[in-house]
Short mmCIF file of N, CA and C in Angstrom, two decimals:
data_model
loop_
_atom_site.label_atom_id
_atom_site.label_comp_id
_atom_site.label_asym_id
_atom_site.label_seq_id
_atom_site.Cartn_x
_atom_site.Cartn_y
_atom_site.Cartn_z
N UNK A 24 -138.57 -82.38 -60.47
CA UNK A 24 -138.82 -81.90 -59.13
C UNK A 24 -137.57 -81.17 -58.64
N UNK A 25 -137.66 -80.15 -58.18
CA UNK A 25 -136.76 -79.10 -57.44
C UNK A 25 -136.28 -79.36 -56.08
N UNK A 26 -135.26 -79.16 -55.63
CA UNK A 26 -134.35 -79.37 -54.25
C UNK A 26 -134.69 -78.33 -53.74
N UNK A 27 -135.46 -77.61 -52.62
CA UNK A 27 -135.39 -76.81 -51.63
C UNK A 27 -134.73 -76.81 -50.48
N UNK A 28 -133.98 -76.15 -50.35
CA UNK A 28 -132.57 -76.40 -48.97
C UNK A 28 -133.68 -75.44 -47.91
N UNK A 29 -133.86 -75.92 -46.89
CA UNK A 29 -135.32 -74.89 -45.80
C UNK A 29 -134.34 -74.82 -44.92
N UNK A 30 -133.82 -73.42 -44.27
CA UNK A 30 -132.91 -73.46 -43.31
C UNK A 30 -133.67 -72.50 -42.26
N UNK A 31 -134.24 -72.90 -41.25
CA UNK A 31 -134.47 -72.49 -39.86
C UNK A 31 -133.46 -71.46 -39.02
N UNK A 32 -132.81 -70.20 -39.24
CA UNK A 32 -131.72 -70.01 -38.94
C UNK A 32 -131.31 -69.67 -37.50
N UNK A 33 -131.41 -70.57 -36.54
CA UNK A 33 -131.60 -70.73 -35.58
C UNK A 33 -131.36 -72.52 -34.93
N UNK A 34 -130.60 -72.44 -33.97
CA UNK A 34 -130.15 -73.95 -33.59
C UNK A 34 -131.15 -74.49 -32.30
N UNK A 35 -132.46 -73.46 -31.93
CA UNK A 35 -133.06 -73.95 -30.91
C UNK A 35 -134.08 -75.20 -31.50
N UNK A 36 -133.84 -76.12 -30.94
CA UNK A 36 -134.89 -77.65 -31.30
C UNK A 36 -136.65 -76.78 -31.27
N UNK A 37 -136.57 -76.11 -30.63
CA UNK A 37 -138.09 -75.37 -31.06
C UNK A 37 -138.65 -74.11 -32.03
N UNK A 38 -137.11 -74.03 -33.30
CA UNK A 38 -137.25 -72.56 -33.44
C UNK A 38 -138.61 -72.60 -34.23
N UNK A 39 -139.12 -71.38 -34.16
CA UNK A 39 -140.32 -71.11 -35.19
C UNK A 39 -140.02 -70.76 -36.32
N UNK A 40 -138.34 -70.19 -36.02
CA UNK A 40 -137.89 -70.05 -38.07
C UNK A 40 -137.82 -70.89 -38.78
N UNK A 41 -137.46 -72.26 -37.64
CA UNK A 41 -137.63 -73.35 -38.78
C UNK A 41 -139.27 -74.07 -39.01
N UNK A 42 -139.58 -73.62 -38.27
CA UNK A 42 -141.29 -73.97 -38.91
C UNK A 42 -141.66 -73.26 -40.18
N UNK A 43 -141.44 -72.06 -40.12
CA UNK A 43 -141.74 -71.29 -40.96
C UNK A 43 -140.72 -71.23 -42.02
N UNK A 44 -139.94 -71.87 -42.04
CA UNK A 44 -139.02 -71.97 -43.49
C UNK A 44 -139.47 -73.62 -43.98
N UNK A 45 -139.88 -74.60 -43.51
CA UNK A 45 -140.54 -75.86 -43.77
C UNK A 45 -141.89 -75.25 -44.31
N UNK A 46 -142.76 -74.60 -43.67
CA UNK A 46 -143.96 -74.02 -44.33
C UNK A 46 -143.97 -73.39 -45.71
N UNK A 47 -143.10 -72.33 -45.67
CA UNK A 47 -142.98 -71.88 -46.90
C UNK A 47 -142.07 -72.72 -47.87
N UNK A 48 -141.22 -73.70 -47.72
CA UNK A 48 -140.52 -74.22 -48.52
C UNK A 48 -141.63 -75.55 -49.45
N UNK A 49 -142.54 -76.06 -48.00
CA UNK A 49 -143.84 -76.43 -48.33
C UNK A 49 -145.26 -76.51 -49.74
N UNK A 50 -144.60 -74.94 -49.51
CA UNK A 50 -145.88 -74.30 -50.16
C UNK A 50 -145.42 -74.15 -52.05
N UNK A 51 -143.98 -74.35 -51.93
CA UNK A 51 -143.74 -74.31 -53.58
C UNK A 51 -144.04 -75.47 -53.93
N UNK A 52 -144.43 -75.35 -55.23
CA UNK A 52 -144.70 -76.51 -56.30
C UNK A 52 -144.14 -77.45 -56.80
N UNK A 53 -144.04 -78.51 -56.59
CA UNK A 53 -143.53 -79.57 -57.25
C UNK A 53 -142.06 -79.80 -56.84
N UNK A 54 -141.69 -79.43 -55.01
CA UNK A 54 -140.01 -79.31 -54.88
C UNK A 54 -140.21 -80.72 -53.98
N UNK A 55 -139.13 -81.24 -53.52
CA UNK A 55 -138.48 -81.83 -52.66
C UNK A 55 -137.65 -80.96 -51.60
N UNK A 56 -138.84 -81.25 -50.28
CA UNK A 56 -137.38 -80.17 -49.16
C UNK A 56 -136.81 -81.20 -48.54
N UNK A 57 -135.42 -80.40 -48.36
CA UNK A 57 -134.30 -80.53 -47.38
C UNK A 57 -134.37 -79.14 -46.67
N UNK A 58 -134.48 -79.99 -45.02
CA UNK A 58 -133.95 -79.32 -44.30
C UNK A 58 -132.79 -79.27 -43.45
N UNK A 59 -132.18 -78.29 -42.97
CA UNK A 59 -130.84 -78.20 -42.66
C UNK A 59 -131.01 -79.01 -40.96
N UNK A 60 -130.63 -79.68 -40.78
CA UNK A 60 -130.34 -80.63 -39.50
C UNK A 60 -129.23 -79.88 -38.88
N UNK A 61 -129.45 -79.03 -37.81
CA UNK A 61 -128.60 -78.28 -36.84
C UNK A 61 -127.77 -79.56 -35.99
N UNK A 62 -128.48 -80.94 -35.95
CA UNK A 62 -127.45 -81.53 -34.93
C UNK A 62 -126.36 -82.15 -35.65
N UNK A 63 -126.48 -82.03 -37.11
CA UNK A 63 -125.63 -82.77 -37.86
C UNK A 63 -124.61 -81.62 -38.20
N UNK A 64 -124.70 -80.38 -37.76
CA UNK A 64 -124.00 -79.29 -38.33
C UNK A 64 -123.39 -78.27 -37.25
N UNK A 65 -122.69 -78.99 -36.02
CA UNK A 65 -122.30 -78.84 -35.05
C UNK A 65 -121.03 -78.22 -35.12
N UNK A 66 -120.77 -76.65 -34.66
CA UNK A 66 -119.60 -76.48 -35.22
C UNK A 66 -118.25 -75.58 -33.64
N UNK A 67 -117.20 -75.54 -33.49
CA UNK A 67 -116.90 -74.82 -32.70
C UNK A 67 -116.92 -73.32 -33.15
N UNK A 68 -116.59 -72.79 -32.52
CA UNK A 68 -116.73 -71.21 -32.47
C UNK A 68 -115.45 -70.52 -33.51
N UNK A 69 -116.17 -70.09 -35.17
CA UNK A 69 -114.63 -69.41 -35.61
C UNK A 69 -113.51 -69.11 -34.76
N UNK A 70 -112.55 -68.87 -34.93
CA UNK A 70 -111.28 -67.72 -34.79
C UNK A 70 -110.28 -68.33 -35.79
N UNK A 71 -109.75 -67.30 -36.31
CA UNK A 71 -108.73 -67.94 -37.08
C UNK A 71 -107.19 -68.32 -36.68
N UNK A 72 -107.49 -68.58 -35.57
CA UNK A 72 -106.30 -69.26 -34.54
C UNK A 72 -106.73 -70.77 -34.69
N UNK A 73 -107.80 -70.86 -34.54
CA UNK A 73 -108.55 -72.48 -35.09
C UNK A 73 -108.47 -72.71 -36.23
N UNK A 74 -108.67 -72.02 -37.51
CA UNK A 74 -108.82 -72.47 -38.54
C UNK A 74 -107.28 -73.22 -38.49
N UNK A 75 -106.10 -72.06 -38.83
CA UNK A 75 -104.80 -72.70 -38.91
C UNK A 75 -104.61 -73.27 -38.19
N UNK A 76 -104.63 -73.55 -36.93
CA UNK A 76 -104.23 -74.94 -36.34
C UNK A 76 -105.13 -76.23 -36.54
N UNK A 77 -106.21 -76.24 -36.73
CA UNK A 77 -107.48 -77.31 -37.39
C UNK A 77 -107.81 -77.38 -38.45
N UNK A 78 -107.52 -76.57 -39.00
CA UNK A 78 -108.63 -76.42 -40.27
C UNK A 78 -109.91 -76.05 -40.57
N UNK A 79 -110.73 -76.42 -41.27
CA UNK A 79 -112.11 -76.26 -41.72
C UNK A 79 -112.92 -77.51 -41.05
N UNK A 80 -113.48 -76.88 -40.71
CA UNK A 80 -114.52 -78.89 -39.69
C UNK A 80 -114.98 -79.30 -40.82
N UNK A 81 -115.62 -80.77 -41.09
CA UNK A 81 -115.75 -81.17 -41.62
C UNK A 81 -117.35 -80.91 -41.93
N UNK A 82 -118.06 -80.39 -40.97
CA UNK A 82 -119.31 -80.04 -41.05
C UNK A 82 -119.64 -79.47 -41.83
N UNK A 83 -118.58 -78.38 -42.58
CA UNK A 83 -118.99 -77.46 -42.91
C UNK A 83 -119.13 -77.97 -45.13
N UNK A 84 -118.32 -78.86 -44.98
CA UNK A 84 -118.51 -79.62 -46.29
C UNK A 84 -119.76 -80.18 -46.02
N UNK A 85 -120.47 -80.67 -45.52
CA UNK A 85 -121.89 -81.26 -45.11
C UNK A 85 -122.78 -80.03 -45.36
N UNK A 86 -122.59 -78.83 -45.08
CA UNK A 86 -123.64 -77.73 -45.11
C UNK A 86 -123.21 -76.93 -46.90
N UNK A 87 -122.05 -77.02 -46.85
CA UNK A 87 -121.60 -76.45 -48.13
C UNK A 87 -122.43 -77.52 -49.92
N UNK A 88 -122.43 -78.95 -48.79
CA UNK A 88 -122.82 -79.92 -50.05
C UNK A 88 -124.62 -79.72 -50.43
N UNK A 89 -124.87 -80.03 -49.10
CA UNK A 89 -126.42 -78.80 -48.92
C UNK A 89 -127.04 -78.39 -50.21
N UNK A 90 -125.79 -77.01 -49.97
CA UNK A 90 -126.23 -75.91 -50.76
C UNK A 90 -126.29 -75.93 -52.32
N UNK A 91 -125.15 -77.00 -52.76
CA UNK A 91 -124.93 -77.22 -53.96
C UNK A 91 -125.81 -77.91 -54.23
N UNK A 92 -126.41 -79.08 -53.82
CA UNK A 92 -127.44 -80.00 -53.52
C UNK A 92 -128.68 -79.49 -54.08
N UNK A 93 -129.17 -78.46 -53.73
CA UNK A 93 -130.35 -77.79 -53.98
C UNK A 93 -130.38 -76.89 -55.07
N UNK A 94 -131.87 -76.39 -55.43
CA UNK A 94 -131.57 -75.78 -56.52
C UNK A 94 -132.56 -74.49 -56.21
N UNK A 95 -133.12 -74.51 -54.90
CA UNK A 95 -133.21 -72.86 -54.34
C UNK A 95 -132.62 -72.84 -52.93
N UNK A 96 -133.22 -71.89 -52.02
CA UNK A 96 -132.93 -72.39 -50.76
C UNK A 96 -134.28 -70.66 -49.89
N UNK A 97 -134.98 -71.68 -49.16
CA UNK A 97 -135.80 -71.12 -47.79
C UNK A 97 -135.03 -71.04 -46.75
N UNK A 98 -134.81 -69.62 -46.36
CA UNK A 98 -133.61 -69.35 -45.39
C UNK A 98 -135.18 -68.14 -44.64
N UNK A 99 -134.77 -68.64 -43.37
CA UNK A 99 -135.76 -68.16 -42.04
C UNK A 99 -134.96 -67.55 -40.86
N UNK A 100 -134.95 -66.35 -40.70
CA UNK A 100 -134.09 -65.59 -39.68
C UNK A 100 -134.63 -65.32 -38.60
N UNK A 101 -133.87 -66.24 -37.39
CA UNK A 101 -134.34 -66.03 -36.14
C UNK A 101 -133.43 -64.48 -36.00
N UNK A 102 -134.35 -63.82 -35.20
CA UNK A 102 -133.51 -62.50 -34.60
C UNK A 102 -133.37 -62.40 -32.86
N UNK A 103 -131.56 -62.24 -32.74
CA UNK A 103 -131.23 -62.02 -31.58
C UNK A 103 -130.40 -60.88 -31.34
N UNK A 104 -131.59 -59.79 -30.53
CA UNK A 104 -131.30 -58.20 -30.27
C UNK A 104 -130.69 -58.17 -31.37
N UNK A 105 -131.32 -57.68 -32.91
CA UNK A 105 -131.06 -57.42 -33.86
C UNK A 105 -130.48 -57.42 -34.79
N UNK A 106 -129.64 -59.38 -34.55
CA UNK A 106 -128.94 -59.51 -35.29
C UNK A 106 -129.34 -61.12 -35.56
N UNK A 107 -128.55 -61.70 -36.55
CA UNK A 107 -128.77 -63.29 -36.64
C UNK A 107 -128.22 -63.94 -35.28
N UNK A 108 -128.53 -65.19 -35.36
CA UNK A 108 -128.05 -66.04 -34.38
C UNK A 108 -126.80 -66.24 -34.09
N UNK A 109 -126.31 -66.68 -33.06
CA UNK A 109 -124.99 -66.43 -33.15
C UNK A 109 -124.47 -68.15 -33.83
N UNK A 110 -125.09 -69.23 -33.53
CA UNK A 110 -125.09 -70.58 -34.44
C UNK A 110 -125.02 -70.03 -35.91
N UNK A 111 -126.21 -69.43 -36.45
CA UNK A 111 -126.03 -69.20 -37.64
C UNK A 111 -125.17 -68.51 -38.71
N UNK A 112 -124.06 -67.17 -37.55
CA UNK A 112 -123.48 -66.26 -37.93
C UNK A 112 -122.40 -66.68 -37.97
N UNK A 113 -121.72 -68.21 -36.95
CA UNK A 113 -120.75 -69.07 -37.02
C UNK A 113 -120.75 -69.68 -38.22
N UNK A 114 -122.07 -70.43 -38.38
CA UNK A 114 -121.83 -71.41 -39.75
C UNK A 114 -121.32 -70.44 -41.32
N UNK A 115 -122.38 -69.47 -41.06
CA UNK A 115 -121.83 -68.70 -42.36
C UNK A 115 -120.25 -67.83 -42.48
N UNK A 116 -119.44 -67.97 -40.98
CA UNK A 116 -118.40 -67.38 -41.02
C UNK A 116 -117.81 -68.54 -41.58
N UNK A 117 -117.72 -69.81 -41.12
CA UNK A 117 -116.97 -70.80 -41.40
C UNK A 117 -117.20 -71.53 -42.82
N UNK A 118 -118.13 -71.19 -43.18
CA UNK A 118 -118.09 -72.08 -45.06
C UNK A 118 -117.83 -70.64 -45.81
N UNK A 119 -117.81 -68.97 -45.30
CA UNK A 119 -117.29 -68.13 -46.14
C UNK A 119 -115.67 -68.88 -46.06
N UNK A 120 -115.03 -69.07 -45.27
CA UNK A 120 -113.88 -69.44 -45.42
C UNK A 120 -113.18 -70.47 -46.59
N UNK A 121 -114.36 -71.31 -47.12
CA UNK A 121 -114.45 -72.47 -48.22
C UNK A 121 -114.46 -71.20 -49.96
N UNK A 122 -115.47 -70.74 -48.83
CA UNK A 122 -116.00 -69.62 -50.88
C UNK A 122 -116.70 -68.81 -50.49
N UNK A 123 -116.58 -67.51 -50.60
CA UNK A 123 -116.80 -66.23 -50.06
C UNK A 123 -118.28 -66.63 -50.81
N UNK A 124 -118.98 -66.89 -51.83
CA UNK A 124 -119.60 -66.71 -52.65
C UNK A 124 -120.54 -67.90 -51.98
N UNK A 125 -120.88 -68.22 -50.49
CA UNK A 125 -121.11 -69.28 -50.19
C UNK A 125 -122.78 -69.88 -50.69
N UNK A 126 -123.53 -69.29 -50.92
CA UNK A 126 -125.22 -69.03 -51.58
C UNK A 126 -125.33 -69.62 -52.68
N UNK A 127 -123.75 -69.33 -53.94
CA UNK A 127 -123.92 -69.90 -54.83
C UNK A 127 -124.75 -69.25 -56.00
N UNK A 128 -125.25 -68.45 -55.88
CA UNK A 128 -126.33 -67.66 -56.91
C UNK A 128 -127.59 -68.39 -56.68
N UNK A 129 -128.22 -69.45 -55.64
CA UNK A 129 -129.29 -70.50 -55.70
C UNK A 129 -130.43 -68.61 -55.62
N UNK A 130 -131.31 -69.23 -56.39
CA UNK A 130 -132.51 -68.21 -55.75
C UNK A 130 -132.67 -68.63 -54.17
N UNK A 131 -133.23 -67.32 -53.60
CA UNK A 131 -133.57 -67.61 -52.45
C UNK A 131 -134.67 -66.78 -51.90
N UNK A 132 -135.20 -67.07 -50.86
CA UNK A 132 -136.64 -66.55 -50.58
C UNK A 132 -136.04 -66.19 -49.01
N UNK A 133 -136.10 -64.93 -48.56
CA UNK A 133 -135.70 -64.28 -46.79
C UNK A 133 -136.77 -64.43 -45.97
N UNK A 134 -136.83 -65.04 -44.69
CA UNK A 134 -138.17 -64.85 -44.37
C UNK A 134 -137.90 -64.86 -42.68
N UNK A 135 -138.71 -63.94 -41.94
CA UNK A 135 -138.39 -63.84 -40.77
C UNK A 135 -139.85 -64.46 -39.68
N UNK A 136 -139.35 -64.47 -38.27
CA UNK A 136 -140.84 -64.27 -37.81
C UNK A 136 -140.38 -64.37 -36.34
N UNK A 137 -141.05 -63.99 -35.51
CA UNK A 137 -141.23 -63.79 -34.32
C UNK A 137 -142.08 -63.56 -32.99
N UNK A 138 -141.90 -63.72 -31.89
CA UNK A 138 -143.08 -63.68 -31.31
C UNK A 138 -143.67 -62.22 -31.16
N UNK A 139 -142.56 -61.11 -31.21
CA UNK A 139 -143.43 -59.74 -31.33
C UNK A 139 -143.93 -59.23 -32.53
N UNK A 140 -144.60 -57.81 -32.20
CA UNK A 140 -144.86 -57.21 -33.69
C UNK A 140 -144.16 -56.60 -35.21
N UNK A 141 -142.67 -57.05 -34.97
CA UNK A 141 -142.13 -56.51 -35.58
C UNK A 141 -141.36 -58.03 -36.45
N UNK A 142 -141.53 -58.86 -36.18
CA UNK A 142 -141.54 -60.06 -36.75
C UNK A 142 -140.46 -60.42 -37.68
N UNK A 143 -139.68 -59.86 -36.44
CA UNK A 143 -138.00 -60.42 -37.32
C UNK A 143 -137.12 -59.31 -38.31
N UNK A 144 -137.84 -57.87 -38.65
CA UNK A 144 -138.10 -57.22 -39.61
C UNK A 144 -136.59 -56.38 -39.59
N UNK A 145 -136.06 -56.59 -38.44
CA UNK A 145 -134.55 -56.14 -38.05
C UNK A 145 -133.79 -56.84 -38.90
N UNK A 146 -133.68 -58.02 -38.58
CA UNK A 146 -132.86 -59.15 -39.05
C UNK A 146 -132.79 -59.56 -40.08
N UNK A 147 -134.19 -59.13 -41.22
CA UNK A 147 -134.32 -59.15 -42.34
C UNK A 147 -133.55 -58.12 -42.97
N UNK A 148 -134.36 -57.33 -42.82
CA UNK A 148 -133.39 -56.28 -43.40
C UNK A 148 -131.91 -56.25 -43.13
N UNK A 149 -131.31 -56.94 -42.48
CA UNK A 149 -130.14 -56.66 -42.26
C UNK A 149 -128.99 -57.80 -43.39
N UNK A 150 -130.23 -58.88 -43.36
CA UNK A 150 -128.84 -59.60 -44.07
C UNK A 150 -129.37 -58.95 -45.31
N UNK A 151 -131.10 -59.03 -45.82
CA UNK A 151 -130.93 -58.76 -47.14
C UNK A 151 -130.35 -57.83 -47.61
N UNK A 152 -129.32 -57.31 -47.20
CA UNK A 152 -128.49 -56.36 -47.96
C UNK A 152 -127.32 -56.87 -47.88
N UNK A 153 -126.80 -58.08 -47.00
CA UNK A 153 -125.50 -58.07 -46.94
C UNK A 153 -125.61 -59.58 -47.88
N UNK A 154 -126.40 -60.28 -48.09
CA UNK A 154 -126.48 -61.84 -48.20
C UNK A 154 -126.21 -61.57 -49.73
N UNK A 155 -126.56 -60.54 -50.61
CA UNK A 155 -126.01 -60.48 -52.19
C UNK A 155 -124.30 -60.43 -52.06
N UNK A 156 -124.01 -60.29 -51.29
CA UNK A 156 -121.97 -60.03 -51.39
C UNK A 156 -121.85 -61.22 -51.15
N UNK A 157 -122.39 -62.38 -50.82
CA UNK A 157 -121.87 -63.83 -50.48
C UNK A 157 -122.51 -65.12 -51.67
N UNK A 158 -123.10 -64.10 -52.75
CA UNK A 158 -123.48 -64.99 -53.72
C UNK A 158 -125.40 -65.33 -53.51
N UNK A 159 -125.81 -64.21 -52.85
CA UNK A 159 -127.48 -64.56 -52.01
C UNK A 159 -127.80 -64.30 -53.52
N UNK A 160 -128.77 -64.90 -54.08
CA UNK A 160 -129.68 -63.98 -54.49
C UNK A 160 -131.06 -64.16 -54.51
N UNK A 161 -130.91 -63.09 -54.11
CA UNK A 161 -133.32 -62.78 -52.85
C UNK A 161 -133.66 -62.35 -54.42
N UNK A 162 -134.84 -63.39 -53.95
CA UNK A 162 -135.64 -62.88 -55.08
C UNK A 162 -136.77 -62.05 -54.52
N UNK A 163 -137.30 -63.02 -53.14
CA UNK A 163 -138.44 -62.22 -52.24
C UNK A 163 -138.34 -62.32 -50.75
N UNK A 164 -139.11 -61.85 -49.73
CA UNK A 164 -138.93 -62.09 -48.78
C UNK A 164 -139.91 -61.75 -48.21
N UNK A 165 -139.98 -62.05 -46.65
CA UNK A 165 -141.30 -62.14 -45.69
C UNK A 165 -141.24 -61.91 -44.58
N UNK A 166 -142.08 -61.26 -43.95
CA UNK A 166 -141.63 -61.29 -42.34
C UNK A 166 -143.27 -61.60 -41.71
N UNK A 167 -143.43 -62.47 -41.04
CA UNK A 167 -144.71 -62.54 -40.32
C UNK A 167 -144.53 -62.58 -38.71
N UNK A 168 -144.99 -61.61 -38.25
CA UNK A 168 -145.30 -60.87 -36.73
C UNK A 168 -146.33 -61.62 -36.21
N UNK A 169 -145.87 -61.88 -34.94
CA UNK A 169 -146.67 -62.38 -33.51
C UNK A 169 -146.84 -63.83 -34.15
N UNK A 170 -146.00 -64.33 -34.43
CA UNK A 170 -145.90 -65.92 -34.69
C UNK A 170 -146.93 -66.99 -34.57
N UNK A 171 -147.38 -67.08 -32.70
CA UNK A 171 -148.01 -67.78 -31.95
C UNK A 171 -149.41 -67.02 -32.16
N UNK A 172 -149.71 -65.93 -32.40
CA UNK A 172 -150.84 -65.36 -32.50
C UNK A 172 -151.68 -65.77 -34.16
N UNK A 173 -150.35 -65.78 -35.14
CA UNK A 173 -150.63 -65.88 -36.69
C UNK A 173 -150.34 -67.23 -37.37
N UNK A 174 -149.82 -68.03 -36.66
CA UNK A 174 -149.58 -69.42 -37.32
C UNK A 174 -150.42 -70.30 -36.03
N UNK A 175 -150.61 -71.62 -36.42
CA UNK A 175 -151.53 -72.46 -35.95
C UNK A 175 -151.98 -73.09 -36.78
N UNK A 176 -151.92 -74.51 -35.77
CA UNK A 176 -152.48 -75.67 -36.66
C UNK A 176 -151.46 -75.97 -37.61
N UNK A 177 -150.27 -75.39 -38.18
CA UNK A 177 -149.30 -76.20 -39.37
C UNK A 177 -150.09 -75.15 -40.20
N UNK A 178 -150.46 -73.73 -39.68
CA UNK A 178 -150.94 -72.50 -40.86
C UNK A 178 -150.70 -71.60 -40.62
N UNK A 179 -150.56 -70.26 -41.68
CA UNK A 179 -150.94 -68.81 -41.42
C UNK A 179 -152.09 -68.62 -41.62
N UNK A 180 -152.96 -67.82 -39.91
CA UNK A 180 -154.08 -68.11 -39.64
C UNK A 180 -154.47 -66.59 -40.09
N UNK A 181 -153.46 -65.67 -40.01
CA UNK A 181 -153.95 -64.31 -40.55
C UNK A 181 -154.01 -64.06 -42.40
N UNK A 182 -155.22 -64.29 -42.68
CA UNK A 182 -155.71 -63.77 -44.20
C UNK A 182 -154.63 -63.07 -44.76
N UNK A 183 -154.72 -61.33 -44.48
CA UNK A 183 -153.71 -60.92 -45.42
C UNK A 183 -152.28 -61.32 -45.27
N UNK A 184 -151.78 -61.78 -44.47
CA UNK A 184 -150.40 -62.32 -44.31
C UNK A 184 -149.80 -63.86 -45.09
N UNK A 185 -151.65 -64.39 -45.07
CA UNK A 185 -151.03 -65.64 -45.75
C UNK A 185 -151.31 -65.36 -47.39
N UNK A 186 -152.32 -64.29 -47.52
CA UNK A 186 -152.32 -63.97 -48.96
C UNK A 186 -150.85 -63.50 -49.74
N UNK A 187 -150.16 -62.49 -48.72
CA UNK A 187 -148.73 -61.91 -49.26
C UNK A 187 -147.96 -63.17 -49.40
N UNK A 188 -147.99 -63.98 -48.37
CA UNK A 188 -146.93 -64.78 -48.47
C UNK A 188 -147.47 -65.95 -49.78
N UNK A 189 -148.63 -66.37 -50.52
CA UNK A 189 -148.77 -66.83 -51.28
C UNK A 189 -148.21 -66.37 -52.70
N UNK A 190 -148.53 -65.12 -52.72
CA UNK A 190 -148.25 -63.89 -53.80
C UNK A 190 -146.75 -64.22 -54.01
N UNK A 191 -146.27 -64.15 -52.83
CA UNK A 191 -144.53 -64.44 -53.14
C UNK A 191 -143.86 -65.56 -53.44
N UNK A 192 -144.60 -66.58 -52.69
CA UNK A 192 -144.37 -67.74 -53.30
C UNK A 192 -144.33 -67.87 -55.24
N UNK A 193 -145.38 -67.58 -55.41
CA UNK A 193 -145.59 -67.63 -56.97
C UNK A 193 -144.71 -66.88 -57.44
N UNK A 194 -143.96 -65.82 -57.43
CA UNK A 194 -143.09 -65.51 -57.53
C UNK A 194 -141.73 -65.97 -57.58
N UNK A 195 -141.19 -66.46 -56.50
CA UNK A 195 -140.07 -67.49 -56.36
C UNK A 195 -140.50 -68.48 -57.16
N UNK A 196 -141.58 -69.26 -57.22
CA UNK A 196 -141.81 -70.51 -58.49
C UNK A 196 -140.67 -70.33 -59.26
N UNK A 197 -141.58 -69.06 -60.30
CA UNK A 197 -141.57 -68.42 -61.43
C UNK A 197 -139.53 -68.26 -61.57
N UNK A 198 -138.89 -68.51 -60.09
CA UNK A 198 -137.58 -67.91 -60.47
C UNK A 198 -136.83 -69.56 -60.54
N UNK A 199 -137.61 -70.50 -59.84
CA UNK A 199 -137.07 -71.97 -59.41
C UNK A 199 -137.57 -72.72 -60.77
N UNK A 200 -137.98 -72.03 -61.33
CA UNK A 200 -138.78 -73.33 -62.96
C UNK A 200 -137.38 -73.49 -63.58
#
């Protein structure tokens, strides 16, 4: 059985990225998920005026062990005005500081969503180009639009959206066997 690390990338107790990274982390075969617990991964705000006078928080060995922990990882991008979260853009500033390479080479699956029509599709695109320089490697990715309109019930209620996102799943399997 496989370790799925499901990261919600977003620290709101209601995000829908993390629904939708539990869903799809869900939907692979034969894994065990972990999901990333935002209250256990509480961090202050980079600067590197903090690092040298503090150090590295200790949190960030907790999120770093995570990653090693697992043997893919479901990463779900909340988008704020067109960028990641600012929780999430902290954590990944602060364990690049451990190992630039912070991903590890784990396969990984990008997946966005949101309440408008464009369903995160900013934010996707934005890391998947930057998340290979930190050791990402996407195998596939997803974006599903109007959230509240297309998920329900603990589903994707829109046909062709949950067909793509099946399609990709099998895919990622195929990279996690």
């Amino acid at each position: 059985m496989k370790n799925i690390l499901a990261i919600g990338a977003s620290n709101s107790k209601k995000s829908i990225n993390k629904v939708l990274a539990n869903y799809i982390a869900s939907e692979i075969k034969d894994t065990n998920v972990i999901n990333l617990d935002w209250d256990e991964i509480v961090l202050p705000l980079y600067s590197p005026d903090l690092e040298t006078e503090s150090g590295i928080p200790e949190n960030i060995n907790k999120f770093i062990l995570l990653i090693k922990e697992s043997d893919a990882i479901v990463l779900s991008l909340a988008e704020h005005n067109g960028q990641v979260t600012a929780a999430f853009k902290n954590l990944w500033d602060w364990a690049s500081r451990i190992d630039m390479s912070i991903w590890g080479g784990k396969p990984m699956f990008l997946a966005a969503t949101s309440p408008g029509g464009r369903g995160g599709m900013g934010v996707l695109n934005a890391v998947k180009t930057v998340i290979p320089h930190f050791g990402g490697n996407v195998i596939v990715d997803f974006s599903l639009p109007n959230f509240y309109d297309n998920f329900k019930d603990s589903n994707i209620t829109d046909e062709v959206k949950k067909s793509e996102l099946m399609e990709k799943v099998g895919l990622f399997e195929k990279e996690v066997d």
